[in-house]
Structures are given as C-alpha cells and as structure tokens.
JSON list of C-alpha atoms and ligand atoms in Angstrom, two decimals:
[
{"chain": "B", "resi": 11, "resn": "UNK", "atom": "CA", "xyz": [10.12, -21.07, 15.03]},
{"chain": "B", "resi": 12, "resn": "UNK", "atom": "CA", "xyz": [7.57, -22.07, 11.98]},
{"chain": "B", "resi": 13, "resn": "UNK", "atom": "CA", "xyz": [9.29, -21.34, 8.56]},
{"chain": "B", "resi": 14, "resn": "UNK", "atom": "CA", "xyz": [7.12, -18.74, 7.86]},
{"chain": "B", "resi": 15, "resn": "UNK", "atom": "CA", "xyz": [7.69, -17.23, 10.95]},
{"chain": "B", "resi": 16, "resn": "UNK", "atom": "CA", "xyz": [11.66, -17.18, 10.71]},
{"chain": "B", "resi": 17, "resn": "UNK", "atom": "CA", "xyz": [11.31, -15.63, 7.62]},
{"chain": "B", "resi": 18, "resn": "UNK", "atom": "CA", "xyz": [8.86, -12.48, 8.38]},
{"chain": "B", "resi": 19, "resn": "UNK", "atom": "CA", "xyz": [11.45, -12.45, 11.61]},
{"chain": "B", "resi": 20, "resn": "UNK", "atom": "CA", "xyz": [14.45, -11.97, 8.97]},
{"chain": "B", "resi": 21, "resn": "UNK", "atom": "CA", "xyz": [12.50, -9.22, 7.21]},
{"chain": "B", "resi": 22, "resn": "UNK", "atom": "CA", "xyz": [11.47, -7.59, 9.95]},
{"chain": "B", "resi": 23, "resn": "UNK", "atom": "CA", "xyz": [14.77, -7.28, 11.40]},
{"chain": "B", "resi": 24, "resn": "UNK", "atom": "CA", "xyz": [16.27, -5.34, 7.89]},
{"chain": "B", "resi": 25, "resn": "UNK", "atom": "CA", "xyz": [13.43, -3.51, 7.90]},
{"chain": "B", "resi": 26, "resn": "UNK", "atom": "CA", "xyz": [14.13, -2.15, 11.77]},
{"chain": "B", "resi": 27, "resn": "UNK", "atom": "CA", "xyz": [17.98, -1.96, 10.69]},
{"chain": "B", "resi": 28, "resn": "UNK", "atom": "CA", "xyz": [16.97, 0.58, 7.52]},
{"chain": "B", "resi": 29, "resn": "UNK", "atom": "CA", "xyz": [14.34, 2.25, 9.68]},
{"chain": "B", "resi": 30, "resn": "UNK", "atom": "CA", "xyz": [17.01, 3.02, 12.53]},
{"chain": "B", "resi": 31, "resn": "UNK", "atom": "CA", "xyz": [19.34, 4.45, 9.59]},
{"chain": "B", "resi": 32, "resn": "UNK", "atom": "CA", "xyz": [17.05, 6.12, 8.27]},
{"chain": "B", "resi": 33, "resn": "UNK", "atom": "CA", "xyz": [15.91, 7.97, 11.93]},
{"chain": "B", "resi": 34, "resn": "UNK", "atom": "CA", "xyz": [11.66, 7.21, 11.27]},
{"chain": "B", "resi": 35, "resn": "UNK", "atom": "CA", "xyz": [9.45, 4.06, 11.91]},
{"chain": "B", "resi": 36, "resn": "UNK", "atom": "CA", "xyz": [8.01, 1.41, 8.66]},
{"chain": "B", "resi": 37, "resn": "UNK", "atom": "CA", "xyz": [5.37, 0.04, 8.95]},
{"chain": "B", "resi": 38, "resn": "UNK", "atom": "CA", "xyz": [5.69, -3.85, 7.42]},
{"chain": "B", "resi": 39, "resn": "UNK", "atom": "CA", "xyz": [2.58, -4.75, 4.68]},
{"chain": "B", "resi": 40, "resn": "UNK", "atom": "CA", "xyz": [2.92, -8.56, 4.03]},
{"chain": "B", "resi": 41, "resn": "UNK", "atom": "CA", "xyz": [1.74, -8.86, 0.66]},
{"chain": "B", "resi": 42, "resn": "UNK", "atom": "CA", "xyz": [-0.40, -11.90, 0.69]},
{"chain": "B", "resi": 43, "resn": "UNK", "atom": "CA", "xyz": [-1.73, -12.19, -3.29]},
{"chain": "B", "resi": 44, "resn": "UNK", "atom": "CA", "xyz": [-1.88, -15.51, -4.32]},
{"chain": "B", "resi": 45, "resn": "UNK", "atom": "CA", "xyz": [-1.04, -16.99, -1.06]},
{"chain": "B", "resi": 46, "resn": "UNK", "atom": "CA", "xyz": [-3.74, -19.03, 0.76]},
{"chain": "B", "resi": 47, "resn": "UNK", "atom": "CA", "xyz": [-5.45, -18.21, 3.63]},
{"chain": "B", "resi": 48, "resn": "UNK", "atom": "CA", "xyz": [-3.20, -21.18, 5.89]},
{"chain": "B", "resi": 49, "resn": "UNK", "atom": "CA", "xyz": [-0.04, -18.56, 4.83]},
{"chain": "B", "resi": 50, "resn": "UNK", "atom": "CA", "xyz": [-1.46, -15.79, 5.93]},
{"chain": "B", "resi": 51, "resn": "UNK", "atom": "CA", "xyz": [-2.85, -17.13, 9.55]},
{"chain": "B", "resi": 52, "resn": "UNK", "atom": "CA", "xyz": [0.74, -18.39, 9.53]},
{"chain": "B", "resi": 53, "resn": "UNK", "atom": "CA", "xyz": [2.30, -14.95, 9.38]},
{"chain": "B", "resi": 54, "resn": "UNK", "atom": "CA", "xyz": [-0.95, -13.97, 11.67]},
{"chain": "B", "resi": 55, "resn": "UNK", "atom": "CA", "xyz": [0.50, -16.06, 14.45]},
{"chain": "B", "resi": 56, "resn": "UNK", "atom": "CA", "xyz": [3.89, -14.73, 13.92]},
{"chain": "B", "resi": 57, "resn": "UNK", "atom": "CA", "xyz": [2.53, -11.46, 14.86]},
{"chain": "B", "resi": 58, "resn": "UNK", "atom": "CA", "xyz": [1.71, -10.06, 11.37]},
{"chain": "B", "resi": 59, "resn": "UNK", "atom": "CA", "xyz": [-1.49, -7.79, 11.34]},
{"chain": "B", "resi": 60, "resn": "UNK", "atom": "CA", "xyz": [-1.23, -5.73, 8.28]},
{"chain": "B", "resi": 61, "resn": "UNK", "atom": "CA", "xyz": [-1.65, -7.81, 4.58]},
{"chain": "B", "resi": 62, "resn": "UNK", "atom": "CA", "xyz": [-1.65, -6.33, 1.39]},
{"chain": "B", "resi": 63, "resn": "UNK", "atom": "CA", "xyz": [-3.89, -7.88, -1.60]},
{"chain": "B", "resi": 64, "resn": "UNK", "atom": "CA", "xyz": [-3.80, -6.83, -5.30]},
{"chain": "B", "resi": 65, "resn": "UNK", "atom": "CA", "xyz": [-7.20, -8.65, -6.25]},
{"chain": "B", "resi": 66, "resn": "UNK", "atom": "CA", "xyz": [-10.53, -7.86, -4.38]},
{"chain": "B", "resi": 67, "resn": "UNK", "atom": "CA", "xyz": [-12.26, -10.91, -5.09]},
{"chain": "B", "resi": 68, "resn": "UNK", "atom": "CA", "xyz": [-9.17, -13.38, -3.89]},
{"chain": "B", "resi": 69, "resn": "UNK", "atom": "CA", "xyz": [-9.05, -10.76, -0.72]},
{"chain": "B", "resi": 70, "resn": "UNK", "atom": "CA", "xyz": [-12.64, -11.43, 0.12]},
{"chain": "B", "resi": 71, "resn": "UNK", "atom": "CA", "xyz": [-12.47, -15.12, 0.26]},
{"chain": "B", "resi": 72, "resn": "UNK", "atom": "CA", "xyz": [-9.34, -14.64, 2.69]},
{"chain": "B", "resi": 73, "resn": "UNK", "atom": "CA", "xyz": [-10.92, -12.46, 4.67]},
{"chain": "B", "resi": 74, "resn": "UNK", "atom": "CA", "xyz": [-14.18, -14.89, 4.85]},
{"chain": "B", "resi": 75, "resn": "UNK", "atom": "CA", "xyz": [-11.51, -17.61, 5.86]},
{"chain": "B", "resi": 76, "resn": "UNK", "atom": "CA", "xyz": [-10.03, -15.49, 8.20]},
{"chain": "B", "resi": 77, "resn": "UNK", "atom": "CA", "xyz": [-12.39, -13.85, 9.54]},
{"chain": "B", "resi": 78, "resn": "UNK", "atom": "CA", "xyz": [-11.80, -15.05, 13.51]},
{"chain": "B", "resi": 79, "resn": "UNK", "atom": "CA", "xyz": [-8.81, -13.16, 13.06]},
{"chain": "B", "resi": 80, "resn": "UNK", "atom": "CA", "xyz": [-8.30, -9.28, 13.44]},
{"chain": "B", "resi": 81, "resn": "UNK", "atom": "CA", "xyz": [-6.58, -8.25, 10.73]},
{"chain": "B", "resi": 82, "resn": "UNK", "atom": "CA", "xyz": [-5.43, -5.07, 8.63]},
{"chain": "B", "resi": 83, "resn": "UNK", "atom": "CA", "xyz": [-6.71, -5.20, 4.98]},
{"chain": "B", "resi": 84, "resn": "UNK", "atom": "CA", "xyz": [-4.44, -3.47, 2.37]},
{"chain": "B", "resi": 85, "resn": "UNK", "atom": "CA", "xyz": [-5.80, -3.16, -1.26]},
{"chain": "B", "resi": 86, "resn": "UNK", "atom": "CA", "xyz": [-2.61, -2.16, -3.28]},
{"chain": "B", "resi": 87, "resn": "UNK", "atom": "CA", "xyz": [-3.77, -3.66, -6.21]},
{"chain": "B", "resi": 88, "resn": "UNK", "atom": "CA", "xyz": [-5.61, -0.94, -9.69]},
{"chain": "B", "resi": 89, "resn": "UNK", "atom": "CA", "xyz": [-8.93, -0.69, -8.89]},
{"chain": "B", "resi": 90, "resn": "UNK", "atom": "CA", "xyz": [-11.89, -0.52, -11.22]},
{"chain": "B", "resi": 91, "resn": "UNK", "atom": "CA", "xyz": [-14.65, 1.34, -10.63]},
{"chain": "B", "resi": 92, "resn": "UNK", "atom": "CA", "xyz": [-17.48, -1.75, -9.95]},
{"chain": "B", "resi": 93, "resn": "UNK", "atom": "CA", "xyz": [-15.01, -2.90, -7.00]},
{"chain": "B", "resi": 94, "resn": "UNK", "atom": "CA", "xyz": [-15.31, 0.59, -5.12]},
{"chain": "B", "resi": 95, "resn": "UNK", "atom": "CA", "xyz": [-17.90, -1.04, -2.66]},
{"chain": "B", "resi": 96, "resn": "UNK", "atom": "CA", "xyz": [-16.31, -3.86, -2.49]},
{"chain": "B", "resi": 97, "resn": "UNK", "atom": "CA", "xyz": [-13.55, -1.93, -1.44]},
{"chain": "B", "resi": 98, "resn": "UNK", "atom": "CA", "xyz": [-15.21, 0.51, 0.76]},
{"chain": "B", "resi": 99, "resn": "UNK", "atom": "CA", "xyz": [-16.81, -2.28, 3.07]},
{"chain": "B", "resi": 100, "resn": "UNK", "atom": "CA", "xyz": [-14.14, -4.59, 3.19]},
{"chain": "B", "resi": 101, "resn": "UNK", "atom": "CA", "xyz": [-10.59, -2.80, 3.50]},
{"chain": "B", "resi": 102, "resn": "UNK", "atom": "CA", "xyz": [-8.92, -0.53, 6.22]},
{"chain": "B", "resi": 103, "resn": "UNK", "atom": "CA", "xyz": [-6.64, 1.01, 3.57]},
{"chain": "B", "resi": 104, "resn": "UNK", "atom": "CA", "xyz": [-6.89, 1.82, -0.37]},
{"chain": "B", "resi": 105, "resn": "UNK", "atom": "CA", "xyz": [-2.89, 2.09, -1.82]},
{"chain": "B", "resi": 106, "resn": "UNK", "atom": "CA", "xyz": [-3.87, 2.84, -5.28]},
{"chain": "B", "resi": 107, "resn": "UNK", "atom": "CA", "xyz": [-6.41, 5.53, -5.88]},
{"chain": "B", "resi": 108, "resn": "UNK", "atom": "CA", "xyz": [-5.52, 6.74, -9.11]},
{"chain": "B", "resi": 109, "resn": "UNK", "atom": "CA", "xyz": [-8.63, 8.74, -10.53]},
{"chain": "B", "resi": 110, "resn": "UNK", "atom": "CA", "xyz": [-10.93, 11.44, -9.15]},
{"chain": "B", "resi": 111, "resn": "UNK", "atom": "CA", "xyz": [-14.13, 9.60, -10.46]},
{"chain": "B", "resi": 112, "resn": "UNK", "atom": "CA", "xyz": [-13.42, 6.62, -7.50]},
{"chain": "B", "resi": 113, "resn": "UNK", "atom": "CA", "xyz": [-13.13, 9.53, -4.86]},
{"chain": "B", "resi": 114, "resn": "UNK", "atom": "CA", "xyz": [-17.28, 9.67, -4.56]},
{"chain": "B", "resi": 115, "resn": "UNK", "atom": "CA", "xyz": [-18.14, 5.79, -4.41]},
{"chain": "B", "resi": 116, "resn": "UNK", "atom": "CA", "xyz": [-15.62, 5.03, -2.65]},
{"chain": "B", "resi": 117, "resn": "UNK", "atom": "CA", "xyz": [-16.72, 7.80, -0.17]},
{"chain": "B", "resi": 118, "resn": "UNK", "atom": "CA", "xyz": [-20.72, 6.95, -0.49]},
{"chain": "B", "resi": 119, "resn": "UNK", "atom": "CA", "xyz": [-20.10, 3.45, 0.63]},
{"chain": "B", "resi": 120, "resn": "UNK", "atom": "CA", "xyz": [-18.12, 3.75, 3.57]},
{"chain": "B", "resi": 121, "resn": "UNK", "atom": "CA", "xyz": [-19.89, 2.07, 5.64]},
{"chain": "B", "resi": 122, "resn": "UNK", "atom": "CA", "xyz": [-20.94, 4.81, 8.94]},
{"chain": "B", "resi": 123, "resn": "UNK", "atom": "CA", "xyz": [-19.98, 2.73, 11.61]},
{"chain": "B", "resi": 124, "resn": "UNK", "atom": "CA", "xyz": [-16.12, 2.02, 10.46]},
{"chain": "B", "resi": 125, "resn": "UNK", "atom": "CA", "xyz": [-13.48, 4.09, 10.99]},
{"chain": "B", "resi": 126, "resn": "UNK", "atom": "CA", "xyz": [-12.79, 6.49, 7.38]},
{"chain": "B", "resi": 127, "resn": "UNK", "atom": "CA", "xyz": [-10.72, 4.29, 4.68]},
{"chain": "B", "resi": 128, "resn": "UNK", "atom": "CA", "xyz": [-7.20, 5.35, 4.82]},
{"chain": "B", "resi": 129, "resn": "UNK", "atom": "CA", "xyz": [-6.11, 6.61, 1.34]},
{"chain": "B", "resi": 130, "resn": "UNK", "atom": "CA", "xyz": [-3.04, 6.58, -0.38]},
{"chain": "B", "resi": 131, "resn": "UNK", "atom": "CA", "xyz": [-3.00, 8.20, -3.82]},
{"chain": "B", "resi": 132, "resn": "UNK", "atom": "CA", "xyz": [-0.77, 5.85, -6.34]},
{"chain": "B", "resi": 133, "resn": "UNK", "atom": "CA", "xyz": [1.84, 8.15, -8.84]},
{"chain": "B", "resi": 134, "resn": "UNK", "atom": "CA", "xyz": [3.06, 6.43, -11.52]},
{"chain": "B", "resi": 135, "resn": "UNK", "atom": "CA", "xyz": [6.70, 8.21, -10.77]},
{"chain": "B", "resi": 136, "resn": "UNK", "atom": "CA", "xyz": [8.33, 6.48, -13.74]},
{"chain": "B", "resi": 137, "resn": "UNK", "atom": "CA", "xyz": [5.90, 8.18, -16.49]},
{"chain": "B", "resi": 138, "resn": "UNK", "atom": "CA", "xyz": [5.02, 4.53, -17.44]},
{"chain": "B", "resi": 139, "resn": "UNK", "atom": "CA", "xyz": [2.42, 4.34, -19.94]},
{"chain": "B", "resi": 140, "resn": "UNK", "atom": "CA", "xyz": [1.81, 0.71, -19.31]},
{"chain": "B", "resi": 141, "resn": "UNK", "atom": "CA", "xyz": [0.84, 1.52, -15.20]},
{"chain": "B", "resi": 142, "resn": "UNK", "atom": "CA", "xyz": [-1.50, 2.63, -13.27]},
{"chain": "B", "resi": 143, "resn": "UNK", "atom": "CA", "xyz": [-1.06, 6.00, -11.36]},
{"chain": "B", "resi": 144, "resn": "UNK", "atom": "CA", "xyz": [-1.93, 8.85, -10.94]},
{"chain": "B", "resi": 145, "resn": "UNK", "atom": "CA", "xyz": [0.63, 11.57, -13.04]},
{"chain": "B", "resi": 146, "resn": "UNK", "atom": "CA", "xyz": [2.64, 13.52, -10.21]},
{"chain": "B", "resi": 147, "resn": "UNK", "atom": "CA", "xyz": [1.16, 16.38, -11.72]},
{"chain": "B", "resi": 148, "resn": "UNK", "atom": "CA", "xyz": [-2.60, 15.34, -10.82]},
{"chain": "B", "resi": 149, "resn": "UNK", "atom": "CA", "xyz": [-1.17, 15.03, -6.87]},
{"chain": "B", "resi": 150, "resn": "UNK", "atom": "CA", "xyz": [-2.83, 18.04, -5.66]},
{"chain": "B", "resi": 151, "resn": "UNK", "atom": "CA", "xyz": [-5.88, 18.20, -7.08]},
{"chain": "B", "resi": 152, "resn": "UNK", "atom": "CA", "xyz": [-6.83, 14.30, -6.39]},
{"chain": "B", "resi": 153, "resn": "UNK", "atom": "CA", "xyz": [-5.13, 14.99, -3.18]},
{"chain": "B", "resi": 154, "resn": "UNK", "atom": "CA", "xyz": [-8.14, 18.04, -2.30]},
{"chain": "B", "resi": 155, "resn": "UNK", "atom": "CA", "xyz": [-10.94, 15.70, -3.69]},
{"chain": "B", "resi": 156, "resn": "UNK", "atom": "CA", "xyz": [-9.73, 12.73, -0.84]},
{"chain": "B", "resi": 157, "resn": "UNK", "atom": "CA", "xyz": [-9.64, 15.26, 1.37]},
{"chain": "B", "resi": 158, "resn": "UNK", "atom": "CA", "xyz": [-12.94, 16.51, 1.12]},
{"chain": "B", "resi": 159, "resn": "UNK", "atom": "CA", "xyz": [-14.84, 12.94, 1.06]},
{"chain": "B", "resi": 160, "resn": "UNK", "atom": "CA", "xyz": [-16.17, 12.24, 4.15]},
{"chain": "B", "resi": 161, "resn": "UNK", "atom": "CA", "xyz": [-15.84, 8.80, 5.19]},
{"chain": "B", "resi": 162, "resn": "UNK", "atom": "CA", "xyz": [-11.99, 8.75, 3.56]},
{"chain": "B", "resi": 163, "resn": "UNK", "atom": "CA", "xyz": [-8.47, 10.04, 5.48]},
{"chain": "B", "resi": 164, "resn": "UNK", "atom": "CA", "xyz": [-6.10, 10.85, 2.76]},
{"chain": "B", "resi": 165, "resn": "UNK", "atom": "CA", "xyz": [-2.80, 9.73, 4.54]},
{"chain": "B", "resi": 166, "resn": "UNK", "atom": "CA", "xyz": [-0.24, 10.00, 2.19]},
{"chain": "B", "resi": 167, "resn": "UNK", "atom": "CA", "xyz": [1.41, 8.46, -1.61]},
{"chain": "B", "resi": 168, "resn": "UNK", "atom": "CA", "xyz": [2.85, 5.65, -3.07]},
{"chain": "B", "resi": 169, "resn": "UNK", "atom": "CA", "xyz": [4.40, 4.55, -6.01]},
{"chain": "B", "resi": 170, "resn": "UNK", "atom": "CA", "xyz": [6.17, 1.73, -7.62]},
{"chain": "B", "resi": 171, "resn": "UNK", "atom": "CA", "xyz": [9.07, 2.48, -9.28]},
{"chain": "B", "resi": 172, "resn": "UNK", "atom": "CA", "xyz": [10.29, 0.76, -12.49]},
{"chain": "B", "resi": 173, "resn": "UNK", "atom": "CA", "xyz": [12.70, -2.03, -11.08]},
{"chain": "B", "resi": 174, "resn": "UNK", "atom": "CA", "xyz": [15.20, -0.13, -12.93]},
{"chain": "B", "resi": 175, "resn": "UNK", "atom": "CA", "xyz": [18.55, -2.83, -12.87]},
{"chain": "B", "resi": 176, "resn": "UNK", "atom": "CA", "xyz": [20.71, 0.45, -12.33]},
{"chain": "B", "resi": 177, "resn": "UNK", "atom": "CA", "xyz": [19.76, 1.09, -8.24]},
{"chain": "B", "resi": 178, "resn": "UNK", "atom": "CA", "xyz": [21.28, 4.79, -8.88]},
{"chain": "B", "resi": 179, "resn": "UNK", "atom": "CA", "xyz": [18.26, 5.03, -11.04]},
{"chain": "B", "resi": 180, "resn": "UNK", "atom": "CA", "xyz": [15.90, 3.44, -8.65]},
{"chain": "B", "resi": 181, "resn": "UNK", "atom": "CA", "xyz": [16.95, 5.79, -5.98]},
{"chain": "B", "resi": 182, "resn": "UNK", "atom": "CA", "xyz": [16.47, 8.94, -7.62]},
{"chain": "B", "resi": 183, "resn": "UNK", "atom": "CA", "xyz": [12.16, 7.39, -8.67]},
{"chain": "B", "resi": 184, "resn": "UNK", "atom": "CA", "xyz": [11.99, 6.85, -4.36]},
{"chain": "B", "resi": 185, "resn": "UNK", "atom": "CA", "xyz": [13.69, 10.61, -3.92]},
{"chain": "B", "resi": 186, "resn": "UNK", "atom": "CA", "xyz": [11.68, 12.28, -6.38]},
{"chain": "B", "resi": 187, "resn": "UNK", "atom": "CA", "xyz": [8.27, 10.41, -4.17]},
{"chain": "B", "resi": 188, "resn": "UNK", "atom": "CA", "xyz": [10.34, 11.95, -1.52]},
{"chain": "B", "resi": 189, "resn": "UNK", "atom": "CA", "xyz": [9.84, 15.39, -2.80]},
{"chain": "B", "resi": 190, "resn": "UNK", "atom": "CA", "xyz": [6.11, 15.08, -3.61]},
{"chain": "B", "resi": 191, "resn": "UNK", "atom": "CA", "xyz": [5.28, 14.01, -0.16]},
{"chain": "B", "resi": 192, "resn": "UNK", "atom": "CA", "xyz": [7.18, 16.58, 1.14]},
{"chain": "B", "resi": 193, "resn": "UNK", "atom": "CA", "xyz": [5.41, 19.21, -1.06]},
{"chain": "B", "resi": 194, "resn": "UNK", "atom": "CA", "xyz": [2.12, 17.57, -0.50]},
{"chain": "B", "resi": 195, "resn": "UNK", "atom": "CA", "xyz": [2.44, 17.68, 3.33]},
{"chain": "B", "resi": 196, "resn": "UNK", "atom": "CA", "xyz": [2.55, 21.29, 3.22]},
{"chain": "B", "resi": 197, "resn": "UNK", "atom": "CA", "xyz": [-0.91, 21.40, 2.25]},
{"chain": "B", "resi": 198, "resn": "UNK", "atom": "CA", "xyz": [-2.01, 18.77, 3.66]},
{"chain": "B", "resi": 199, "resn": "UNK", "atom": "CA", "xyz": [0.46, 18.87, 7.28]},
{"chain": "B", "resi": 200, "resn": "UNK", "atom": "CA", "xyz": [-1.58, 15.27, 8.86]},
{"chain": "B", "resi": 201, "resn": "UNK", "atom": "CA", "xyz": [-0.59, 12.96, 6.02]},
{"chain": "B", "resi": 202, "resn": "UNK", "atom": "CA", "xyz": [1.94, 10.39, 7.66]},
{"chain": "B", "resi": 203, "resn": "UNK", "atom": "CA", "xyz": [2.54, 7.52, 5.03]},
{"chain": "B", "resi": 204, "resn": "UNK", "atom": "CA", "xyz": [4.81, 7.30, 1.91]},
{"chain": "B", "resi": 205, "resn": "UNK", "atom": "CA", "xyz": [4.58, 4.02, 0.84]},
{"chain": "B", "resi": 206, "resn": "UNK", "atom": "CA", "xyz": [7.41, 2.43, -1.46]},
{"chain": "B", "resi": 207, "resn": "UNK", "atom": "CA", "xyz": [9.74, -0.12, -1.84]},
{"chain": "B", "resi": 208, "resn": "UNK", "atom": "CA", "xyz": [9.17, -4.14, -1.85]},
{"chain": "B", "resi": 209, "resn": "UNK", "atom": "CA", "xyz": [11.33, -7.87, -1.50]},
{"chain": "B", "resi": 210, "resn": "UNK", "atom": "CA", "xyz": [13.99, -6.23, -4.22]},
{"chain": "B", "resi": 211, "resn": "UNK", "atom": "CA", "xyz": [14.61, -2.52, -2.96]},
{"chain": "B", "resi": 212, "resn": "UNK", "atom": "CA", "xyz": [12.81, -2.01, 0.67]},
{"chain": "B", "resi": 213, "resn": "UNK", "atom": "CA", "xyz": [15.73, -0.88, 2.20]},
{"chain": "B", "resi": 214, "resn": "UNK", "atom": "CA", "xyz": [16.89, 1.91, -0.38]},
{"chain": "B", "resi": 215, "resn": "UNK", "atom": "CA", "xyz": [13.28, 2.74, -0.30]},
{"chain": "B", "resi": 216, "resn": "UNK", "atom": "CA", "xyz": [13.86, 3.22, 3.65]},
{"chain": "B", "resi": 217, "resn": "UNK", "atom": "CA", "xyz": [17.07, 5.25, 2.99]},
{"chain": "B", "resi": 218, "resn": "UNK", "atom": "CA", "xyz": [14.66, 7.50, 0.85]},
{"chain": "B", "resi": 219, "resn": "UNK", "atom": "CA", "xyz": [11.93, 8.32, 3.06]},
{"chain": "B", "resi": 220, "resn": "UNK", "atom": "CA", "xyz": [9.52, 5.60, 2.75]},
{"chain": "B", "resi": 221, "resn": "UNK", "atom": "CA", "xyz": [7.41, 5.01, 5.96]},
{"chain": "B", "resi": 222, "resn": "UNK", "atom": "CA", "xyz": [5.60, 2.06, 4.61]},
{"chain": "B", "resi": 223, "resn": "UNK", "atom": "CA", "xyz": [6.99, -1.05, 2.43]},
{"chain": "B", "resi": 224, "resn": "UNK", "atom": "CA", "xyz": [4.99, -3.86, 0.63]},
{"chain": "B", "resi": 225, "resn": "UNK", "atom": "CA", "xyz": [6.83, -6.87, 1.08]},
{"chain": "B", "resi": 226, "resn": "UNK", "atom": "CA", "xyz": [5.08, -10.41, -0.78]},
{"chain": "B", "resi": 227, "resn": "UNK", "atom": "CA", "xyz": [8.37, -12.65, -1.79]},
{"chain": "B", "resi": 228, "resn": "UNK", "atom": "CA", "xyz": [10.96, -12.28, 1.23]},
{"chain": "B", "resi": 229, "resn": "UNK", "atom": "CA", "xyz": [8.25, -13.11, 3.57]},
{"chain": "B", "resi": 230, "resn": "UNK", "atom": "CA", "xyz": [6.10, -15.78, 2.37]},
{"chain": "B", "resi": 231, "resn": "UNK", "atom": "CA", "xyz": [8.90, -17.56, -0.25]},
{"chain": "B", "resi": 232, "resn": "UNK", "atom": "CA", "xyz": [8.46, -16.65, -4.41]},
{"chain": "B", "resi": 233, "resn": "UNK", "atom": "CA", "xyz": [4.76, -16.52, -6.07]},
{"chain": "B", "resi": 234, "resn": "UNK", "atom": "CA", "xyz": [3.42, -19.96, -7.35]},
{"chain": "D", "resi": 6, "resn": "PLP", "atom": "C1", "xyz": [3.17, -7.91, -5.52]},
{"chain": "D", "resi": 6, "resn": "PLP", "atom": "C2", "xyz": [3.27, -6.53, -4.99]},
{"chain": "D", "resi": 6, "resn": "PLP", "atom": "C3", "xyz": [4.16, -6.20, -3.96]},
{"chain": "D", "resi": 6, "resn": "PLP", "atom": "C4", "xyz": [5.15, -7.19, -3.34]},
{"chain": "D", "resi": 6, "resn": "PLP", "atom": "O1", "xyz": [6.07, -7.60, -4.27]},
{"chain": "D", "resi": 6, "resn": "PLP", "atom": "P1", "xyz": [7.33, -8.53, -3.82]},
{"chain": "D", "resi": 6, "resn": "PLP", "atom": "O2", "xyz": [8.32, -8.28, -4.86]},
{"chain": "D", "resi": 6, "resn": "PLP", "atom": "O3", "xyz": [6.80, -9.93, -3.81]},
{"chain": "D", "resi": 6, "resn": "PLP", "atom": "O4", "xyz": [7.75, -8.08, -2.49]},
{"chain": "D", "resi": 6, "resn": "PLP", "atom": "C5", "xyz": [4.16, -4.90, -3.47]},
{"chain": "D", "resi": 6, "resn": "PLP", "atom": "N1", "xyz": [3.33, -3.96, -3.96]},
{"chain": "D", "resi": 6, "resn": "PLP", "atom": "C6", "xyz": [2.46, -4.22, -4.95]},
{"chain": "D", "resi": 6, "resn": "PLP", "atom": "C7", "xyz": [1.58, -3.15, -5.44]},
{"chain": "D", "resi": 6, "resn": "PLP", "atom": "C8", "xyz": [2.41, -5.50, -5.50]},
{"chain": "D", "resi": 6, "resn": "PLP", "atom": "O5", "xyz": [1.55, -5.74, -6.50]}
]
C-alpha cells in the first residue's frame, strides 16, 4: 500500500470505529488545501472521492488537473461574494454559507443541467468575533432563504469549534451544533448532514452527532 494510501486507510478505520459507537454513518472529506494535485489523485486511487478546498482559485487549478477524474468538490473555505460563480459552476457542495446576500448568486448561477449545490450553513458556535459564521441565532432565517433558492439543497450545518485545549469544552461547542441541527430538522425534516470535527477532534465530533468530518493533516501528513 502507497503511503498515502495507508494513511487515509488508518483514518478511515477510526472514523468507522466512532461511527459504529456512535450508531450513524460519516461521511470522510479529505481536505486537500495546499496539497498538489499528485496528493490528491493519490488519495483518488486509494478510493477517496470527496475533497474539501478552502481557496477557490487553488481548487480550480486541481480540478483542471484532475479533471479525468470524478471527483466530489467541497468548498469549506469563507466565501466572498465575487467567488459565488465560481462556486456555483465548479463545486458539488458549499460548507460555509454564512450570509443571506450569497443565497441569490449563488442560486442564479447554478448551472441548469447539474444537480442543485448542496448547502451547508457555517455557525460560528464559539461566538468568535475573529470567524466566519453565521450567529446560531441567524440559523432559521438563512436556513428558509437556502431553502427557497432553486438550484440549492440546504442539507444541513457546520461549524468549527474553537480548538479549545480543555476537550470537556470542545464537546459541549459539537453538542450545542447537536441541538441546532436537531431544532433545525424539525423545520426542515430532509436535512441529513452535520458537519464537524477534523485531524484533532473527529472522533468526539462523531460521539456528538456529526455525520460529516473534514479531515486535511491525518490523511495527507502536516501542511507545508
Ligand atoms: C483545514 C481545514 C480542515 C482540516 O483541518 P486538519 O486539522 O488538517 O484536519 C477542516 N475544515 C476546514 C474548514 C479547514 O479549513
């Protein structure tokens, strides 16, 4: 087995361990920011579909590069409002819509022949100042404008949570994302995705509900 390889294997198997614990399925997003393309192919022929990437501009020359490959693009990365196209055209999933005024570009240029862009609304659970997120008190309103938008599938939240040193206190930022998904879901029953925890706290994001973890470090070795 390639390097690369053994070491989405490793993940994969804690993340199936946690999952089984925890009584649902994860879904694994490789985070492949600053990686090159030959990493991601790598992980590609290891079995990996789903890549997450923070920087739309970086993603797009990947994607060019890897284009004989089918592949699930993640953008989990803020998102300014020039780069809703960008966005729109090129990715099966948006992470990090923050803002209602990204709900109508992002909608307008959908393209009409793909399938609607999956959207997770970001909550800055932490009440960081420095972050981006939505406040958990804006869920339900940016929640009803996804919704609405045709050519967008709101499917669910994520967050990250300060990496707080005490996990106590990292535990109770992934319950309390617990507890807006759960109140979000019953007005919105078809949402399916919380998305939390990365390399440094996957598993007691697991343990907490997530259905979804962003992993960049434990599979494809630390950030140059
Ligand atoms: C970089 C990043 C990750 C992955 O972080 P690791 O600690 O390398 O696993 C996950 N989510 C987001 C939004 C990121 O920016």
């Amino acid at each position: 087995m390639s390097a690369p390889a053994a070491a989405l294997a490793a993940v994969r198997a804690r993340v199936e361990r946690a999952a089984a614990q925890a009584g649902h399925a994860v879904a694994l997003v490789a985070v492949s920011k600053t990686q090159p393309a030959a990493a991601v192919r790598a992980l590609a022929a290891a079995g990996q579909r789903a890549f997450g990437e923070n920087y739309v501009q970086e993603a797009l020359a990947k994607q060019r590069e890897l284009a004989d490959l089918t592949l699930e693009w993640h953008c989990i990365g803020p998102l300014q409002s020039n780069k809703c196209r960008e966005v729109a055209e090129h990715f099966a999933w948006l992470q990090s819509l923050d803002r209602e005024k990204l709900v109508e570009p992002l909608a307008r240029h959908r393209p009409a022949g793909l399938p609607p862009l999956n959207v997770l609304l970001q909550v800055n659970v932490d009440a960081e100042a420095s972050k981006s997120g939505c406040a958990p008190g804006d869920v339900p309103r940016l929640a009803a404008a996804v919704a609405a938008a045709r050519g967008l599938r709101l499917r669910g939240l994520m967050a990250i949570p300060q990496p707080h040193p005490d996990p106590a206190q990292r535990r109770a930022a992934f319950a309390r994302m617990r507890e807006l998904f759960g109140a979000l879901a019953r007005e919105h029953p078809h949402i399916d995705t919380l998305s939390m925890g990365m390399s440094d706290d996957f598993e007691l994001a697991i343990a907490e509900g997530a259905t979804m973890v962003r992993i960049g470090s434990a599979v494809f070795g630390p950030r140059g």
